């Protein structure tokens, strides 16, 4: 089985590449990634010598390049994660989100359709999406199901919603065998320290302020990234074509409560006085259009495919903190920009 995984040098993508290679000895993976600021090949250092793994640097917005890649390789399937993924960046520069998340996705869909035409049996195009396409929920009111109408608010979520619609259109119009999953907030190792949890771990570690948007009342539903990768593997192999699956942790936290929990764990791990990290908390201007609450109803995935999160948030957050503290070199490589030399140093000339 030769799979194309896009965005494999990113946070979730690197866990997905590792998951497929470890769980399926007969699987080969081509990781296609353009290495934006979010792509870090050091995330996959442990797989570099695996003959079943290959890295290709390329941009999914380049239709000719994507078409050529498909004509030169007989991919059985695609797991598409490459995206611009940070909401704050989408507010500052929406165009990059349209290019990669919409145009890039259409380029991949079109290349798959052309390459697989007349031979769709056993193929699959898996699109990894987000719960943010559903919009926002009232405090304490309901959860997102697979039939919740789309109502995106940020340029990021609007671009992901658009890509989801194109994926369904390629299924309905051309019979492309597709599956989509919409997942809640992920946390774990190798996440770029611009997102809440790794940013705050790094700031506490280095004694910098913790900028909490608005009053910290916003609620997110957190899932350990390795549980997400396991769900993607399961849905890729056992999900039904044309279907959508919600993935979530049944694990809602107000930002302020999460930050306090994180501060307590950090104080303990760093052997600092209790309450020391909390003194770094600052309430700052709210994110524009900040969605109040996300919560995923993942019962379809549980009842149809038997998936459930494997660990509690407290366990997962503890493991996550331990990983960042044990991998200060990774964090320093990212924050200094040195990680961007990894490609030349390890793949230069190849
Ligand atoms: P990330 O930002 O960490 O990684 C994105 C990867 O895509 C990077 O390696 C980057 O180099 C690559 N990339 C970006 N533009 C590209 C382009 N034009 N061509 C080729 N490669 C490109 O993202 P992430 O947090 O790992 O998210 C992965 C996917 O999962 C995204 O589609 C995102 O929407 C979705 N998702 C993320 C979360 C979350 O909590 N992080 C939750 C649900 C869904
Ligand atoms: O819900 C899934 C989505 O989760 C994914 O699709 C996105 O790719 C991913 O980035 C994430 O989006 P969020 O905007 O929810 O994640 P972020 O880590 O940026 O923010 C989490 C919450 O913390 C949110 O309510 C904003 C708040 N926040 C974030 C940052 C970076 C702060 O209060 N301060 C901060 O500095």
XYZ file of C-alpha atoms and ligand atoms in Angstrom:
430
model
C 0.000 0.000 0.000
C 1.629 3.257 -1.139
C 0.076 6.274 0.575
C 0.554 9.960 -0.116
C 0.410 11.907 3.153
C 0.432 15.686 2.761
C 1.624 17.989 5.528
C 3.563 15.176 7.189
C 6.246 17.533 8.502
C 3.661 19.400 10.577
C 2.290 18.631 14.018
C -0.530 16.151 13.354
C 0.912 14.995 10.021
C 4.119 13.757 11.653
C 2.085 11.664 14.096
C -0.028 10.305 11.231
C 3.037 9.294 9.170
C 4.479 7.533 12.229
C 1.159 5.840 13.004
C 0.711 4.381 9.503
C 4.303 3.133 9.257
C 4.289 1.594 12.742
C 0.825 0.028 12.576
C 1.079 -1.313 9.000
C 4.292 -3.116 8.048
C 3.095 -3.365 4.422
C 2.602 0.402 4.111
C 4.881 2.813 2.221
C 4.498 6.551 2.742
C 5.422 9.491 0.566
C 5.301 12.624 2.688
C 4.598 15.695 0.549
C 5.262 18.959 2.351
C 6.440 22.390 1.221
C 8.050 23.123 4.619
C 6.357 26.380 5.476
C 7.239 27.889 8.864
C 5.058 25.090 10.364
C 6.889 22.212 8.682
C 9.754 20.715 10.640
C 11.542 17.640 9.341
C 13.091 17.076 12.739
C 9.588 15.877 13.730
C 10.282 12.764 11.642
C 13.937 12.238 12.490
C 13.211 8.726 13.846
C 11.770 7.576 10.493
C 14.450 8.888 8.153
C 16.209 5.541 7.762
C 13.014 3.549 7.208
C 13.093 2.417 3.544
C 9.275 2.593 3.471
C 9.370 6.361 4.088
C 10.157 9.043 1.507
C 10.055 12.833 1.817
C 9.187 15.017 -1.174
C 9.396 18.775 -0.866
C 6.640 20.374 -2.924
C 3.778 22.823 -2.840
C 0.182 21.628 -3.242
C -0.772 24.988 -4.771
C 1.343 23.998 -7.826
C -1.131 21.985 -9.935
C 1.457 20.870 -12.514
C 3.776 19.546 -9.809
C 0.941 17.707 -8.042
C -0.282 16.181 -11.341
C 3.240 14.964 -12.162
C 3.643 13.399 -8.712
C 0.450 11.388 -9.273
C 1.448 10.333 -12.768
C 4.820 9.081 -11.520
C 3.418 7.156 -8.512
C 0.551 4.713 -8.155
C -0.829 5.988 -4.849
C -3.479 3.707 -3.322
C -4.653 6.553 -1.179
C -4.139 10.087 0.037
C -4.305 11.373 3.607
C -4.460 15.135 3.200
C -3.338 17.242 6.159
C -1.292 20.027 4.504
C -2.848 23.333 5.448
C -2.360 26.736 6.902
C -3.693 25.962 10.361
C -3.400 28.947 12.707
C -6.483 31.142 13.206
C -4.502 34.251 14.235
C -2.399 34.061 11.068
C -5.577 33.717 8.980
C -6.832 36.997 10.446
C -3.544 38.688 9.497
C -3.247 37.131 6.003
C -6.315 35.272 4.668
C -4.958 34.814 1.130
C -2.393 32.175 2.077
C -5.265 30.176 3.614
C -7.318 30.320 0.406
C -4.307 29.281 -1.660
C -3.244 26.243 0.365
C -6.465 25.132 2.005
C -8.800 25.637 -0.964
C -6.726 25.691 -4.171
C -4.202 23.171 -2.826
C -6.996 20.770 -1.863
C -8.660 21.114 -5.271
C -5.318 20.432 -6.988
C -4.951 17.189 -5.026
C -8.559 16.148 -5.671
C -8.161 16.791 -9.368
C -4.865 14.944 -9.643
C -6.380 11.950 -7.803
C -9.472 11.988 -10.032
C -7.374 11.991 -13.210
C -4.917 9.368 -11.979
C -7.610 7.023 -10.651
C -10.220 7.459 -13.407
C -11.670 4.043 -14.358
C -9.743 2.436 -11.499
C -11.185 3.768 -8.238
C -11.563 0.365 -6.532
C -9.599 0.196 -3.276
C -8.542 3.861 -3.493
C -9.316 6.507 -0.915
C -8.928 10.271 -0.566
C -9.012 11.145 3.135
C -9.445 14.823 3.956
C -8.487 15.913 7.473
C -10.676 18.786 8.608
C -11.658 20.666 11.715
C -14.628 21.211 14.029
C -14.271 24.971 13.389
C -16.305 24.610 10.155
C -19.413 24.218 12.335
C -19.002 27.673 13.897
C -19.535 28.290 17.572
C -21.745 26.944 20.371
C -23.470 28.631 23.287
C -21.961 28.122 26.707
C -23.208 24.716 27.912
C -25.521 24.274 24.884
C -25.239 21.190 22.676
C -22.430 19.657 20.645
C -21.418 19.529 16.983
C -22.702 16.441 15.166
C -21.955 15.408 11.580
C -25.215 17.059 10.487
C -24.612 20.441 12.164
C -24.835 23.074 9.383
C -21.564 24.726 8.392
C -21.137 28.245 9.820
C -17.439 29.200 9.752
C -16.347 32.553 11.194
C -12.600 32.966 10.737
C -10.783 33.040 7.396
C -9.131 29.769 8.514
C -12.415 27.982 9.182
C -14.001 29.456 6.039
C -11.138 28.035 3.959
C -11.429 24.622 5.630
C -15.225 24.631 5.128
C -14.696 25.447 1.458
C -12.217 22.585 1.073
C -14.687 20.171 2.725
C -17.350 21.208 0.177
C -14.946 20.560 -2.704
C -14.124 17.113 -1.329
C -17.839 16.233 -1.213
C -18.346 17.726 -4.686
C -15.629 15.435 -6.105
C -17.373 12.463 -4.514
C -20.818 13.406 -5.798
C -19.711 14.586 -9.263
C -16.871 12.228 -10.182
C -17.412 9.319 -7.794
C -14.048 9.943 -6.100
C -13.887 7.676 -3.012
C -13.535 10.266 -0.247
C -13.868 10.381 3.502
C -13.703 13.443 5.768
C -13.098 13.793 9.480
C -13.671 16.917 11.554
C -11.617 16.983 14.719
C -11.447 19.183 17.789
C -8.328 20.879 19.233
C -5.267 18.629 19.328
C -2.413 18.780 21.805
C 0.768 16.747 22.265
C 4.406 16.591 21.207
C 5.846 18.450 18.175
C 3.175 21.196 18.033
C 4.434 24.542 16.778
C 4.701 26.929 19.760
C 2.225 29.454 18.395
C -0.768 27.367 19.527
C -2.039 27.781 23.080
C -0.533 24.778 24.886
C 3.040 24.664 23.485
C 3.248 28.483 23.466
C 2.328 28.651 27.137
C 4.632 25.745 28.098
C 7.509 27.520 26.389
C 6.629 30.881 27.947
C 6.416 29.409 31.441
C 9.702 27.574 30.884
C 11.420 30.804 29.852
C 9.595 33.128 32.290
C 7.555 35.040 29.696
C 3.990 36.339 29.978
C 0.956 34.175 29.147
C -1.389 36.232 26.903
C -4.970 35.051 27.566
C -7.407 36.411 24.963
C -10.444 38.258 26.387
C -11.553 36.884 29.744
C -10.344 33.309 29.102
C -13.989 32.127 28.990
C -13.716 30.398 25.604
C -14.117 26.638 25.653
C -12.204 24.102 23.556
C -12.548 20.300 23.418
C -9.009 18.876 23.663
C -7.796 15.612 22.158
C -4.370 13.981 22.462
C -2.777 13.997 18.998
C -1.892 10.292 19.068
C -5.575 9.481 19.613
C -6.368 11.621 16.556
C -3.766 9.756 14.484
C -5.252 6.439 15.613
C -8.742 7.624 14.631
C -7.474 8.689 11.179
C -5.881 5.258 10.672
C -9.142 3.543 11.677
C -11.349 5.739 9.488
C -8.945 5.415 6.545
C -9.256 1.622 6.702
C -12.822 1.115 7.931
C -14.794 4.300 7.262
C -17.386 4.450 4.482
C -16.849 6.415 1.297
C -18.742 9.707 1.172
C -19.088 9.838 4.969
C -17.995 12.365 7.557
C -16.776 11.385 11.028
C -16.446 13.760 13.965
C -13.450 13.147 16.242
C -13.233 14.684 19.712
C -12.151 14.091 23.244
C -15.403 14.731 25.209
C -13.030 16.988 27.069
C -14.167 20.602 27.309
C -12.005 23.143 29.092
C -12.413 26.894 29.551
C -9.094 28.446 28.519
C -8.612 29.999 31.941
C -9.054 26.650 33.705
C -6.719 24.922 31.273
C -4.042 27.575 31.774
C -4.314 27.246 35.564
C -3.971 23.442 35.317
C -0.955 23.864 33.039
C 0.617 26.337 35.472
C 0.198 23.867 38.353
C 1.793 21.027 36.343
C 4.675 23.303 35.279
C 5.313 24.491 38.852
C 5.547 20.869 39.977
C 7.759 19.712 37.069
C 10.092 22.694 37.343
C 10.136 22.469 41.148
C 8.944 26.046 41.433
C 6.815 27.393 44.282
C 3.088 26.668 43.873
C 1.434 29.650 42.131
C 4.650 30.975 40.576
C 3.676 30.274 36.946
C 0.213 31.852 37.433
C 1.886 35.218 38.067
C 2.764 35.220 34.333
C -0.931 35.248 33.289
C -2.111 38.419 31.468
C -5.538 39.162 30.013
C -5.076 40.736 26.559
C -7.278 42.048 23.738
C -9.578 39.322 22.451
C -9.086 37.552 19.097
C -11.370 39.103 16.424
C -14.453 36.928 15.856
C -13.324 34.583 18.642
C -15.576 31.488 18.665
C -16.938 30.967 22.176
C -17.174 27.198 22.426
C -16.419 24.019 20.469
C -17.622 20.587 21.560
C -17.657 17.450 19.436
C -20.187 14.640 19.571
C -18.011 11.704 18.474
C -20.670 9.028 19.083
C -20.859 8.017 15.388
C -17.161 7.119 15.423
C -17.575 5.259 18.709
C -20.662 3.261 17.671
C -19.688 2.519 14.060
C -15.937 1.983 14.367
C -15.360 1.489 18.106
C -12.961 4.442 18.611
C -12.560 6.222 21.944
C -9.820 8.447 23.393
C -7.220 6.329 25.181
C -6.078 8.712 27.917
C -7.506 11.422 30.150
C -6.600 15.072 29.618
C -4.671 15.219 32.885
C -2.527 12.242 31.798
C -2.083 13.612 28.276
C -1.173 17.102 29.436
C 1.341 15.706 31.907
C 2.972 13.595 29.136
C 2.956 16.638 26.840
C 4.657 18.883 29.396
C 7.239 16.163 30.027
C 7.958 15.918 26.277
C 8.557 19.664 25.838
C 10.727 19.839 28.946
C 12.769 16.844 27.803
C 13.052 18.297 24.288
C 14.182 21.841 25.011
C 16.495 21.471 21.998
C 13.472 20.987 19.698
C 11.777 24.083 21.174
C 14.948 26.141 20.893
C 15.466 24.960 17.302
C 11.977 26.164 16.442
C 12.049 29.456 18.313
C 15.502 30.388 16.974
C 14.570 29.427 13.386
C 17.422 26.883 13.201
C 14.901 24.128 12.324
C 14.583 25.656 8.879
C 18.142 24.533 8.043
C 17.262 20.876 8.634
C 16.193 20.199 5.040
C 19.431 21.459 3.485
C 21.558 19.754 6.128
C 19.866 16.350 5.766
C 18.436 16.342 2.240
C 20.693 18.844 0.439
C 21.476 17.596 -3.053
C 18.898 14.790 -2.897
P 0.553 22.420 11.045
O 0.408 23.871 10.738
O 1.342 21.980 12.210
O 1.193 21.670 9.767
C 0.796 21.941 8.453
C 1.815 21.296 7.516
O 1.378 21.556 6.160
C 3.228 21.869 7.645
O 4.179 20.836 7.663
C 3.380 22.745 6.403
O 4.720 22.839 5.943
C 2.493 21.994 5.403
N 2.017 22.890 4.328
C 1.414 24.098 4.479
N 1.153 24.635 3.273
C 1.557 23.723 2.337
C 1.541 23.703 0.924
N 1.035 24.722 0.214
N 2.012 22.604 0.283
C 2.520 21.566 0.981
N 2.600 21.553 2.344
C 2.104 22.613 3.005
O -0.930 21.867 11.086
P -1.604 20.796 12.073
O -2.016 21.472 13.294
O -0.757 19.599 12.134
O -2.931 20.463 11.237
C -2.910 19.481 10.220
C -4.298 19.383 9.611
O -5.247 19.024 10.601
C -4.802 20.685 8.998
O -5.494 20.379 7.818
C -5.733 21.253 10.052
O -6.729 22.042 9.465
C -6.293 19.990 10.650
N -6.720 20.065 12.062
C -5.871 20.569 13.017
C -6.263 20.569 14.350
C -5.373 21.086 15.444
O -5.795 21.177 16.591
N -4.117 21.408 15.180
C -7.533 20.088 14.696
C -8.370 19.586 13.695
C -7.944 19.581 12.381
O -10.713 23.204 16.865
C -9.717 22.732 16.014
C -8.734 23.842 15.719
O -7.976 24.041 16.906
C -7.821 23.547 14.550
O -8.585 23.423 13.380
C -6.775 24.654 14.373
O -5.868 24.323 13.339
C -6.021 24.797 15.682
O -5.098 25.858 15.583
C -6.988 25.033 16.842
O -7.602 26.329 16.735
P -7.786 27.301 18.019
O -7.877 28.684 17.535
O -8.858 26.772 18.906
O -6.362 27.017 18.738
P -5.326 27.987 19.479
O -4.305 27.108 20.134
O -4.837 29.071 18.585
O -6.215 28.657 20.607
C -6.886 27.877 21.594
C -7.682 28.830 22.467
O -6.768 29.624 23.234
C -8.532 29.818 21.678
O -9.736 30.068 22.387
C -7.684 31.086 21.642
C -6.933 31.025 22.959
N -5.584 31.620 22.945
C -4.712 31.210 21.992
C -3.433 31.732 21.928
C -2.465 31.303 20.843
C -5.204 32.531 23.910
O -5.999 32.878 24.796
N -3.933 33.056 23.877
C -3.032 32.703 22.908
O -1.892 33.232 22.912
